[in-house]
Every structure is written in C-alpha cells, then in structure tokens.
mmCIF file of C-alpha atoms and ligand atoms in Angstrom:
data_model
loop_
_atom_site.group_PDB
_atom_site.id
_atom_site.type_symbol
_atom_site.label_atom_id
_atom_site.label_comp_id
_atom_site.label_asym_id
_atom_site.label_seq_id
_atom_site.Cartn_x
_atom_site.Cartn_y
_atom_site.Cartn_z
ATOM 1 C CA MET A 216 -7.073 5.550 1.516
ATOM 2 C CA LEU A 217 -4.784 7.868 3.477
ATOM 3 C CA THR A 218 -5.117 9.726 6.630
ATOM 4 C CA SER A 219 -3.960 13.271 5.572
ATOM 5 C CA PRO A 220 -5.467 16.008 7.417
ATOM 6 C CA ASP A 221 -6.528 17.853 4.284
ATOM 7 C CA PRO A 222 -9.094 20.497 5.373
ATOM 8 C CA GLU A 223 -10.487 20.660 1.885
ATOM 9 C CA SER A 224 -11.516 16.890 1.639
ATOM 10 C CA HIS A 225 -14.929 15.862 2.715
ATOM 11 C CA VAL A 226 -14.986 13.988 5.978
ATOM 12 C CA TYR A 227 -18.359 12.922 7.483
ATOM 13 C CA SER A 228 -18.442 13.166 11.298
ATOM 14 C CA SER A 229 -20.746 10.249 11.548
ATOM 15 C CA PRO A 230 -21.389 7.319 9.121
ATOM 16 C CA PRO A 231 -23.669 8.477 6.251
ATOM 17 C CA ALA A 232 -27.247 6.932 6.266
ATOM 18 C CA HIS A 233 -26.430 4.093 3.637
ATOM 19 C CA ALA A 234 -23.274 3.064 5.660
ATOM 20 C CA ASN A 235 -22.891 0.443 8.331
ATOM 21 C CA ALA A 236 -22.001 1.429 11.941
ATOM 22 C CA ASP A 237 -18.324 0.798 11.070
ATOM 23 C CA TRP A 238 -18.570 3.056 8.041
ATOM 24 C CA THR A 239 -18.324 0.261 5.531
ATOM 25 C CA ILE A 240 -20.668 -0.007 2.631
ATOM 26 C CA ASP A 241 -21.330 -2.699 0.010
ATOM 27 C CA GLN A 242 -19.024 -2.248 -2.947
ATOM 28 C CA ASP A 243 -22.023 -2.817 -5.199
ATOM 29 C CA TRP A 244 -19.784 -4.058 -7.894
ATOM 30 C CA LYS A 245 -22.522 -4.565 -10.469
ATOM 31 C CA SER A 246 -23.253 -0.965 -10.425
ATOM 32 C CA TYR A 247 -19.927 0.050 -12.238
ATOM 33 C CA SER A 248 -20.446 1.151 -15.876
ATOM 34 C CA GLU A 249 -18.512 0.082 -18.829
ATOM 35 C CA GLU A 250 -16.763 3.412 -18.920
ATOM 36 C CA GLU A 251 -15.711 3.083 -15.268
ATOM 37 C CA HIS A 252 -14.193 -0.384 -15.944
ATOM 38 C CA LYS A 253 -12.428 1.078 -18.903
ATOM 39 C CA VAL A 254 -10.804 3.923 -16.704
ATOM 40 C CA TRP A 255 -9.514 1.108 -14.530
ATOM 41 C CA ASP A 256 -8.165 -0.766 -17.461
ATOM 42 C CA THR A 257 -6.460 2.255 -18.915
ATOM 43 C CA LEU A 258 -4.792 3.158 -15.708
ATOM 44 C CA PHE A 259 -3.782 -0.329 -14.998
ATOM 45 C CA ALA A 260 -2.235 -0.796 -18.480
ATOM 46 C CA ARG A 261 -0.199 2.376 -18.100
ATOM 47 C CA GLN A 262 1.117 1.499 -14.646
ATOM 48 C CA LYS A 263 1.808 -2.066 -15.538
ATOM 49 C CA GLU A 264 4.077 -1.144 -18.287
ATOM 50 C CA MET A 265 6.054 1.255 -16.003
ATOM 51 C CA LEU A 266 6.595 -1.282 -13.135
ATOM 52 C CA PRO A 267 9.205 -3.729 -14.242
ATOM 53 C CA GLY A 268 12.498 -2.563 -12.940
ATOM 54 C CA ARG A 269 10.714 0.104 -10.891
ATOM 55 C CA ALA A 270 8.339 -1.544 -8.400
ATOM 56 C CA ALA A 271 9.469 -3.519 -5.469
ATOM 57 C CA GLN A 272 9.471 -7.323 -5.877
ATOM 58 C CA ALA A 273 6.794 -7.627 -3.151
ATOM 59 C CA PHE A 274 4.517 -5.412 -5.047
ATOM 60 C CA LEU A 275 4.925 -7.153 -8.413
ATOM 61 C CA ASP A 276 4.427 -10.455 -6.535
ATOM 62 C CA GLY A 277 1.175 -9.020 -5.010
ATOM 63 C CA LEU A 278 -0.207 -8.240 -8.452
ATOM 64 C CA ASP A 279 0.429 -11.758 -9.446
ATOM 65 C CA ILE A 280 -0.898 -13.410 -6.278
ATOM 66 C CA LEU A 281 -4.087 -11.342 -6.302
ATOM 67 C CA GLN A 282 -4.612 -11.812 -10.151
ATOM 68 C CA LEU A 283 -5.132 -8.075 -10.482
ATOM 69 C CA SER A 284 -4.377 -8.129 -14.139
ATOM 70 C CA LYS A 285 -7.879 -9.453 -14.868
ATOM 71 C CA PRO A 286 -9.590 -6.700 -16.783
ATOM 72 C CA GLY A 287 -12.028 -4.395 -14.928
ATOM 73 C CA ILE A 288 -12.507 -2.991 -11.553
ATOM 74 C CA PRO A 289 -11.758 -5.815 -9.077
ATOM 75 C CA ASP A 290 -14.778 -7.307 -7.278
ATOM 76 C CA PHE A 291 -13.829 -7.241 -3.571
ATOM 77 C CA ARG A 292 -15.566 -10.529 -2.923
ATOM 78 C CA GLU A 293 -13.245 -12.322 -5.317
ATOM 79 C CA LEU A 294 -10.161 -10.293 -4.304
ATOM 80 C CA ASN A 295 -10.826 -11.040 -0.619
ATOM 81 C CA ARG A 296 -10.968 -14.753 -1.076
ATOM 82 C CA ILE A 297 -7.294 -14.690 -2.210
ATOM 83 C CA LEU A 298 -6.049 -11.880 0.016
ATOM 84 C CA LYS A 299 -7.569 -13.291 3.146
ATOM 85 C CA ASP A 300 -5.864 -16.589 2.511
ATOM 86 C CA ALA A 301 -2.546 -14.970 1.828
ATOM 87 C CA THR A 302 -2.232 -12.679 4.839
ATOM 88 C CA GLY A 303 -5.520 -12.455 6.666
ATOM 89 C CA TRP A 304 -6.317 -9.097 5.151
ATOM 90 C CA GLU A 305 -9.445 -7.941 3.388
ATOM 91 C CA VAL A 306 -10.545 -4.808 1.573
ATOM 92 C CA VAL A 307 -13.756 -3.112 2.479
ATOM 93 C CA ALA A 308 -15.518 -0.215 0.793
ATOM 94 C CA VAL A 309 -16.182 3.094 2.401
ATOM 95 C CA PRO A 310 -17.995 6.237 1.062
ATOM 96 C CA GLY A 311 -14.989 8.602 1.457
ATOM 97 C CA LEU A 312 -12.356 9.484 3.957
ATOM 98 C CA VAL A 313 -13.322 8.068 7.402
ATOM 99 C CA PRO A 314 -12.311 9.369 10.911
ATOM 100 C CA ASP A 315 -8.947 8.462 12.181
ATOM 101 C CA ASP A 316 -10.164 6.277 14.934
ATOM 102 C CA VAL A 317 -12.305 4.292 12.515
ATOM 103 C CA PHE A 318 -9.450 3.977 9.956
ATOM 104 C CA PHE A 319 -7.010 2.642 12.718
ATOM 105 C CA GLU A 320 -9.584 0.200 14.045
ATOM 106 C CA HIS A 321 -9.924 -1.290 10.715
ATOM 107 C CA LEU A 322 -6.259 -1.557 10.004
ATOM 108 C CA ALA A 323 -5.675 -3.074 13.407
ATOM 109 C CA ASN A 324 -8.209 -5.899 12.418
ATOM 110 C CA ARG A 325 -6.675 -6.311 9.013
ATOM 111 C CA ARG A 326 -9.322 -4.404 6.979
ATOM 112 C CA PHE A 327 -8.080 -2.044 4.485
ATOM 113 C CA VAL A 328 -10.657 0.571 3.670
ATOM 114 C CA SER A 329 -11.084 1.607 0.020
ATOM 115 C CA GLY A 330 -13.030 4.368 -1.583
ATOM 116 C CA ASN A 331 -15.395 2.572 -4.096
ATOM 117 C CA PHE A 332 -15.680 5.331 -6.689
ATOM 118 C CA ILE A 333 -13.243 5.668 -9.696
ATOM 119 C CA ARG A 334 -11.921 8.847 -11.154
ATOM 120 C CA LYS A 335 -13.499 10.249 -14.368
ATOM 121 C CA PRO A 336 -11.736 9.815 -17.639
ATOM 122 C CA ASP A 337 -10.277 13.469 -17.570
ATOM 123 C CA GLN A 338 -8.757 12.769 -14.173
ATOM 124 C CA LEU A 339 -6.348 10.170 -14.996
ATOM 125 C CA ASP A 340 -3.286 11.955 -13.844
ATOM 126 C CA TYR A 341 -4.376 13.644 -10.621
ATOM 127 C CA LEU A 342 -7.181 13.662 -8.058
ATOM 128 C CA LYS A 343 -7.368 14.733 -4.570
ATOM 129 C CA GLU A 344 -9.304 12.140 -2.829
ATOM 130 C CA PRO A 345 -8.105 8.461 -3.114
ATOM 131 C CA ASP A 346 -10.241 6.599 -5.570
ATOM 132 C CA ILE A 347 -10.455 2.727 -5.955
ATOM 133 C CA PHE A 348 -7.494 2.853 -8.292
ATOM 134 C CA HIS A 349 -5.279 4.354 -5.906
ATOM 135 C CA ASP A 350 -6.593 2.216 -2.933
ATOM 136 C CA VAL A 351 -6.748 -1.156 -4.649
ATOM 137 C CA PHE A 352 -3.942 -0.906 -7.309
ATOM 138 C CA GLY A 353 -1.737 1.179 -5.073
ATOM 139 C CA HIS A 354 -2.202 -0.405 -1.586
ATOM 140 C CA VAL A 355 -3.533 -3.858 -1.920
ATOM 141 C CA PRO A 356 -0.614 -5.807 -3.704
ATOM 142 C CA MET A 357 1.699 -5.156 -0.782
ATOM 143 C CA LEU A 358 -0.936 -6.410 1.593
ATOM 144 C CA ALA A 359 -0.321 -9.854 0.057
ATOM 145 C CA ASP A 360 3.261 -9.743 1.459
ATOM 146 C CA GLN A 361 3.343 -11.164 5.147
ATOM 147 C CA ARG A 362 5.851 -8.628 6.321
ATOM 148 C CA PHE A 363 3.945 -5.606 5.074
ATOM 149 C CA ALA A 364 0.745 -7.105 5.982
ATOM 150 C CA ASP A 365 1.969 -7.326 9.655
ATOM 151 C CA TYR A 366 3.465 -3.888 9.491
ATOM 152 C CA MET A 367 0.032 -2.338 8.416
ATOM 153 C CA ALA A 368 -1.955 -4.154 11.213
ATOM 154 C CA ALA A 369 0.694 -2.888 13.795
ATOM 155 C CA TYR A 370 0.349 0.596 12.342
ATOM 156 C CA GLY A 371 -3.356 0.374 13.051
ATOM 157 C CA ARG A 372 -2.709 -0.437 16.764
ATOM 158 C CA GLY A 373 -0.023 2.311 16.888
ATOM 159 C CA GLY A 374 -2.510 4.788 15.359
ATOM 160 C CA LEU A 375 -4.955 3.966 18.316
ATOM 161 C CA ARG A 376 -2.102 4.648 20.766
ATOM 162 C CA ALA A 377 -1.013 7.739 19.081
ATOM 163 C CA LEU A 378 -4.609 9.149 19.258
ATOM 164 C CA LYS A 379 -4.398 8.761 23.012
ATOM 165 C CA PHE A 380 -0.918 10.498 23.248
ATOM 166 C CA GLY A 381 -1.958 13.208 20.945
ATOM 167 C CA THR A 382 0.897 12.282 18.577
ATOM 168 C CA LEU A 383 -1.000 11.488 15.332
ATOM 169 C CA LYS A 384 0.761 14.279 13.449
ATOM 170 C CA GLN A 385 4.093 12.437 14.058
ATOM 171 C CA LEU A 386 2.750 8.962 13.372
ATOM 172 C CA ALA A 387 0.959 10.165 10.133
ATOM 173 C CA ARG A 388 4.403 11.006 8.733
ATOM 174 C CA LEU A 389 5.543 7.470 9.149
ATOM 175 C CA TYR A 390 2.539 6.339 7.068
ATOM 176 C CA TRP A 391 3.285 9.021 4.517
ATOM 177 C CA TYR A 392 6.889 8.324 4.025
ATOM 178 C CA THR A 393 6.445 4.485 3.929
ATOM 179 C CA VAL A 394 2.994 3.247 2.904
ATOM 180 C CA GLU A 395 2.286 6.180 0.621
ATOM 181 C CA PHE A 396 5.809 7.275 -0.709
ATOM 182 C CA GLY A 397 8.209 4.605 0.427
ATOM 183 C CA LEU A 398 11.192 3.396 -1.566
ATOM 184 C CA ILE A 399 13.115 0.283 -0.852
ATOM 185 C CA ARG A 400 16.710 -0.753 -1.614
ATOM 186 C CA GLU A 401 16.824 -4.057 -3.518
ATOM 187 C CA ALA A 402 19.931 -5.917 -4.952
ATOM 188 C CA GLU A 403 19.407 -4.315 -8.374
ATOM 189 C CA GLY A 404 18.857 -0.846 -7.141
ATOM 190 C CA LEU A 405 16.088 1.362 -5.648
ATOM 191 C CA ARG A 406 12.409 0.315 -6.077
ATOM 192 C CA ILE A 407 9.150 1.962 -5.335
ATOM 193 C CA TYR A 408 6.589 0.416 -3.058
ATOM 194 C CA GLY A 409 4.537 3.383 -1.793
ATOM 195 C CA ALA A 410 0.948 3.349 -2.875
ATOM 196 C CA GLY A 411 1.067 7.094 -3.821
ATOM 197 C CA ILE A 412 3.933 6.458 -6.129
ATOM 198 C CA VAL A 413 2.993 3.099 -7.698
ATOM 199 C CA SER A 414 -0.426 4.429 -8.556
ATOM 200 C CA SER A 415 0.905 7.654 -10.222
ATOM 201 C CA TYR A 416 2.152 7.635 -13.787
ATOM 202 C CA GLY A 417 4.254 10.749 -13.310
ATOM 203 C CA GLU A 418 5.644 10.069 -9.705
ATOM 204 C CA SER A 419 6.725 6.498 -10.494
ATOM 205 C CA VAL A 420 9.298 7.948 -12.840
ATOM 206 C CA PHE A 421 10.126 11.090 -10.862
ATOM 207 C CA ALA A 422 10.671 9.160 -7.590
ATOM 208 C CA LEU A 423 13.434 7.038 -8.923
ATOM 209 C CA ASP A 424 14.946 8.993 -11.848
ATOM 210 C CA ASP A 425 14.658 12.560 -11.458
ATOM 211 C CA ASP A 426 17.578 14.715 -9.892
ATOM 212 C CA SER A 427 15.224 16.967 -7.931
ATOM 213 C CA PRO A 428 14.248 14.955 -4.779
ATOM 214 C CA ASN A 429 16.409 13.988 -1.924
ATOM 215 C CA ARG A 430 16.642 10.189 -1.295
ATOM 216 C CA ILE A 431 17.519 9.453 2.381
ATOM 217 C CA MET A 432 17.951 6.205 4.272
ATOM 218 C CA PHE A 433 14.972 5.619 6.420
ATOM 219 C CA ASP A 434 15.307 6.592 10.170
ATOM 220 C CA LEU A 435 12.407 6.245 12.455
ATOM 221 C CA GLU A 436 12.887 9.258 14.749
ATOM 222 C CA ARG A 437 13.824 11.397 11.694
ATOM 223 C CA VAL A 438 10.796 10.480 9.788
ATOM 224 C CA LEU A 439 8.429 11.287 12.674
ATOM 225 C CA ARG A 440 9.853 14.754 12.749
ATOM 226 C CA THR A 441 9.596 15.399 8.988
ATOM 227 C CA GLU A 442 6.914 17.542 7.432
ATOM 228 C CA TYR A 443 5.433 16.480 4.012
ATOM 229 C CA ARG A 444 3.525 18.168 1.093
ATOM 230 C CA ILE A 445 0.179 16.652 -0.112
ATOM 231 C CA ASP A 446 -0.174 18.792 -3.223
ATOM 232 C CA ASP A 447 2.597 17.637 -5.498
ATOM 233 C CA TYR A 448 5.491 15.222 -6.049
ATOM 234 C CA GLN A 449 7.606 14.601 -2.915
ATOM 235 C CA GLN A 450 10.869 16.549 -2.352
ATOM 236 C CA ASN A 451 12.099 13.759 0.022
ATOM 237 C CA TYR A 452 11.912 10.073 -0.257
ATOM 238 C CA PHE A 453 12.962 7.656 2.484
ATOM 239 C CA VAL A 454 14.485 4.472 1.552
ATOM 240 C CA ILE A 455 14.029 1.214 3.742
ATOM 241 C CA PRO A 456 16.851 -1.383 3.422
ATOM 242 C CA SER A 457 14.225 -4.257 3.517
ATOM 243 C CA LEU A 458 10.642 -4.968 4.557
ATOM 244 C CA ASP A 459 12.078 -7.094 7.401
ATOM 245 C CA GLU A 460 13.870 -4.136 8.728
ATOM 246 C CA LEU A 461 10.854 -1.762 8.445
ATOM 247 C CA LEU A 462 8.828 -4.268 10.327
ATOM 248 C CA ARG A 463 11.557 -4.830 12.979
ATOM 249 C CA VAL A 464 12.215 -1.146 13.785
ATOM 250 C CA THR A 465 8.551 -0.226 13.934
ATOM 251 C CA VAL A 466 7.274 -3.245 15.814
ATOM 252 C CA GLU A 467 10.016 -3.549 18.245
ATOM 253 C CA THR A 468 10.246 0.109 19.149
ATOM 254 C CA ASP A 469 7.765 1.465 21.764
ATOM 255 C CA PHE A 470 6.944 4.759 20.115
ATOM 256 C CA LYS A 471 5.952 6.449 23.465
ATOM 257 C CA PRO A 472 9.576 7.431 24.357
ATOM 258 C CA VAL A 473 10.283 8.576 20.873
ATOM 259 C CA TYR A 474 7.280 10.827 20.967
ATOM 260 C CA ASP A 475 8.375 12.140 24.306
ATOM 261 C CA LYS A 476 11.900 12.793 22.961
ATOM 262 C CA ILE A 477 10.939 14.571 19.749
ATOM 263 C CA ALA A 478 8.383 16.672 21.459
ATOM 264 C CA ASP A 479 11.016 19.149 22.381
ATOM 265 C CA MET A 480 12.777 18.966 19.108
ATOM 266 C CA PRO A 481 11.882 21.166 16.107
ATOM 267 C CA ASP A 482 10.164 19.570 13.132
ATOM 268 C CA ILE A 483 12.290 19.155 9.964
ATOM 269 C CA ALA A 484 11.263 21.190 6.999
ATOM 270 C CA ILE A 485 10.319 19.361 3.796
ATOM 271 C CA ALA A 486 13.538 19.362 1.851
ATOM 272 C CA GLU A 487 16.081 19.864 4.574
ATOM 273 C CA ILE A 488 18.849 17.522 5.195
ATOM 274 C CA ILE A 489 20.217 16.962 8.669
ATOM 275 C CA GLU A 490 23.657 15.866 9.846
ATOM 276 C CA SER A 491 22.659 12.421 10.909
ATOM 277 C CA ASP A 492 21.075 11.715 7.521
ATOM 278 C CA GLU A 493 22.472 8.873 5.353
ATOM 279 C CA VAL A 494 21.728 10.474 2.007
ATOM 280 C CA LEU A 495 21.702 8.557 -1.207
ATOM 281 C CA THR A 496 20.960 11.500 -3.418
ATOM 282 C CA VAL A 497 21.062 15.181 -2.678
ATOM 283 C CA GLY A 498 18.323 16.538 -4.663
ATOM 284 C CA THR A 499 18.590 19.711 -6.794
ATOM 285 C CA GLN A 500 14.936 20.568 -5.831
ATOM 286 C CA ALA A 501 14.726 21.941 -9.429
ATOM 287 C CA TYR A 502 11.231 20.557 -9.944
ATOM 288 C CA ALA A 503 9.854 22.055 -6.748
ATOM 289 C CA GLN A 504 11.402 25.356 -7.397
ATOM 290 C CA SER A 505 10.003 25.363 -10.947
ATOM 291 C CA ARG A 506 6.468 24.656 -9.517
ATOM 292 C CA SER A 507 6.604 27.333 -6.743
ATOM 293 C CA GLY A 508 7.108 29.899 -9.339
ATOM 294 C CA GLU A 509 3.820 29.081 -11.003
HETATM 295 N N1 LIG B 29 5.381 0.013 17.933
HETATM 296 C C1 LIG B 29 4.532 1.204 17.633
HETATM 297 C C2 LIG B 29 4.141 1.916 19.023
HETATM 298 O O1 LIG B 29 4.580 1.656 19.958
HETATM 299 C C3 LIG B 29 3.397 0.784 16.934
HETATM 300 C C4 LIG B 29 3.618 0.713 15.450
HETATM 301 C C5 LIG B 29 4.031 -0.396 14.722
HETATM 302 C C6 LIG B 29 3.420 1.837 14.726
HETATM 303 C C7 LIG B 29 4.220 -0.493 13.354
HETATM 304 C C8 LIG B 29 3.705 1.868 13.344
HETATM 305 C C9 LIG B 29 4.044 0.580 12.699
HETATM 306 O O2 LIG B 29 3.182 2.670 18.999
HETATM 307 FE FE1 FE B 30 -3.365 5.895 0.053
#
C-alpha cells in the first residue's frame, strides 16, 4: 500500500459497509480461487529467481524468516504469528487505498495495511493499485528487520505530524524514495529494498543495471524536495548507506525545522541533479526519453 495522491485511484471517504471502523476487513483467505493462488506462485517464482545478488540482505532474510516461499497467497493469520514475534508488526487487510490519517495511524501502531485482492493473470507486469502481491511480497519481508520495522512505525508517527503541519507532500517523497523505491549500498554493491522495485519484474533489473536513471546518495532534505513519477520506472533512485543510517537520520531529526526551511526553496524536478548531490551514476535518461515520445 502506498499513499500516492493518485486522483484516478478509488479512495472511499468513509469505511465501506463491510469494513471495520479502522477500515480493516477480514482477509477471508478461504475465498481465494485456485487461479488466484497460481497468480501469486507465478509472480513469486519470477521474482525469487531475480533476487539473489539484487535484493538487500534484509529483504532476503525476511523472505526466509516469514517462510514466504510456501506456495499460494499467504494467510495473514499464519504470517502474523511469525511477524509479530519478530518485530511486533502485523499485516491487516483493507478494501483498497485508505485515507492518509488512517494509514498513518495503522503504521504508528505497527499494522501494515494490505490490499486483499490479487491482480489478474493478464496484469502480471503492471497494475495501478497495489494488490496483495505488491503489499505482501514487496513490503512485508523488510518488516521482519528490526531497523526497518522501527523506521516504518516512526514514519507513521511522522505522517500524523505532517498532516498537522500541512507537509504531507514533502513527507510522502521520503516514503516514495525509501519504502517504495529505495536502494541500499552493501559490501558487494548496490541492492534493492523498495517494495515498488522488488515486486516488479522489469524495475528490479532496471533500477540496478540500466544506464538511464540517476543514482544518488540519500540526503533527507534533498529527498523531501524531490518530485517523483508514479506512472513509469523512476528516473532517480536514492541510495542509503545502511538501514541503521536511515533509521538514525529520520528518527533523530525533528522534521519541523526541515519543513520550515524547505518551504521557501523550490522543489527539485524529477531528473535534476543539484550541486550538493553525491552522485553514484549520472543517468542518460534514455529510457524516460524513449517513453515520452510514445
Ligand atoms: N522524525 C520525524 C518527524 O519529526 C518522524 C519520522 C521518523 C518520519 C521516521 C519519517 C521516518 O516528523
Ligand atoms: Fe507500496
């Protein structure tokens, strides 16, 4: 689940009749069809093959800890027994995108909200709204890592603050460039940990191997100012030096003075490189250019 302010996606303004007051619903695991379990297995096999040498160690460890290679769509009751024990997190099902305050309140209380539907067999490569494969395969393995688990809960609290300050647009960029599309520098090289990348067949190669995108070392203020695209592969990826460092800079920094400071500064365009950037790869942007001509 992501908080992208996509005007075309369907957002209810109050919980639908079949949902609880906190917008959660029963996953109703028994109601998944054979075909739906097969879609999960197909997507899983494809990603699993891609991940060695690409996914962050914490992500690979998470898959193991949570026993996600078991065939079929995971049953949240089973998954939560392990996840809760590991880091205090659980996964709860919701009918679709939920309002920002509801989303943050869940995160702050270590509940990750997941769509409970799965994409159709003809949508393996792309769909607009996050389904259970994106939400569970993409997001949940990292939640088995204590540092990332603490980061996400802190992000929820930060989200509630940002709503009060009117700075959600800035904070959402942090989520986008870490939780969804983050890269991490490990001893053997760059690795992917963002859910939007690890759950995408195409982007898990593109993000690491393609000459097109910029790869820039993570800087909090810079990221909060940077626009992003929701309709195609990213043109920028931000690289964290470690999960400890991500946790440290976000938790130890009071964002209020940062929001105040950047309020007077211009946003940074998607593919722009600024003077203070520590750039690892200057992208050719060839891919983005080829797509904009379509
Ligand atoms: N420290 C941030 C604040 O003051 C909260 C936060 C923590 C945000 C971790 C994101 C991630 O708002
Ligand atoms: Fe997501």
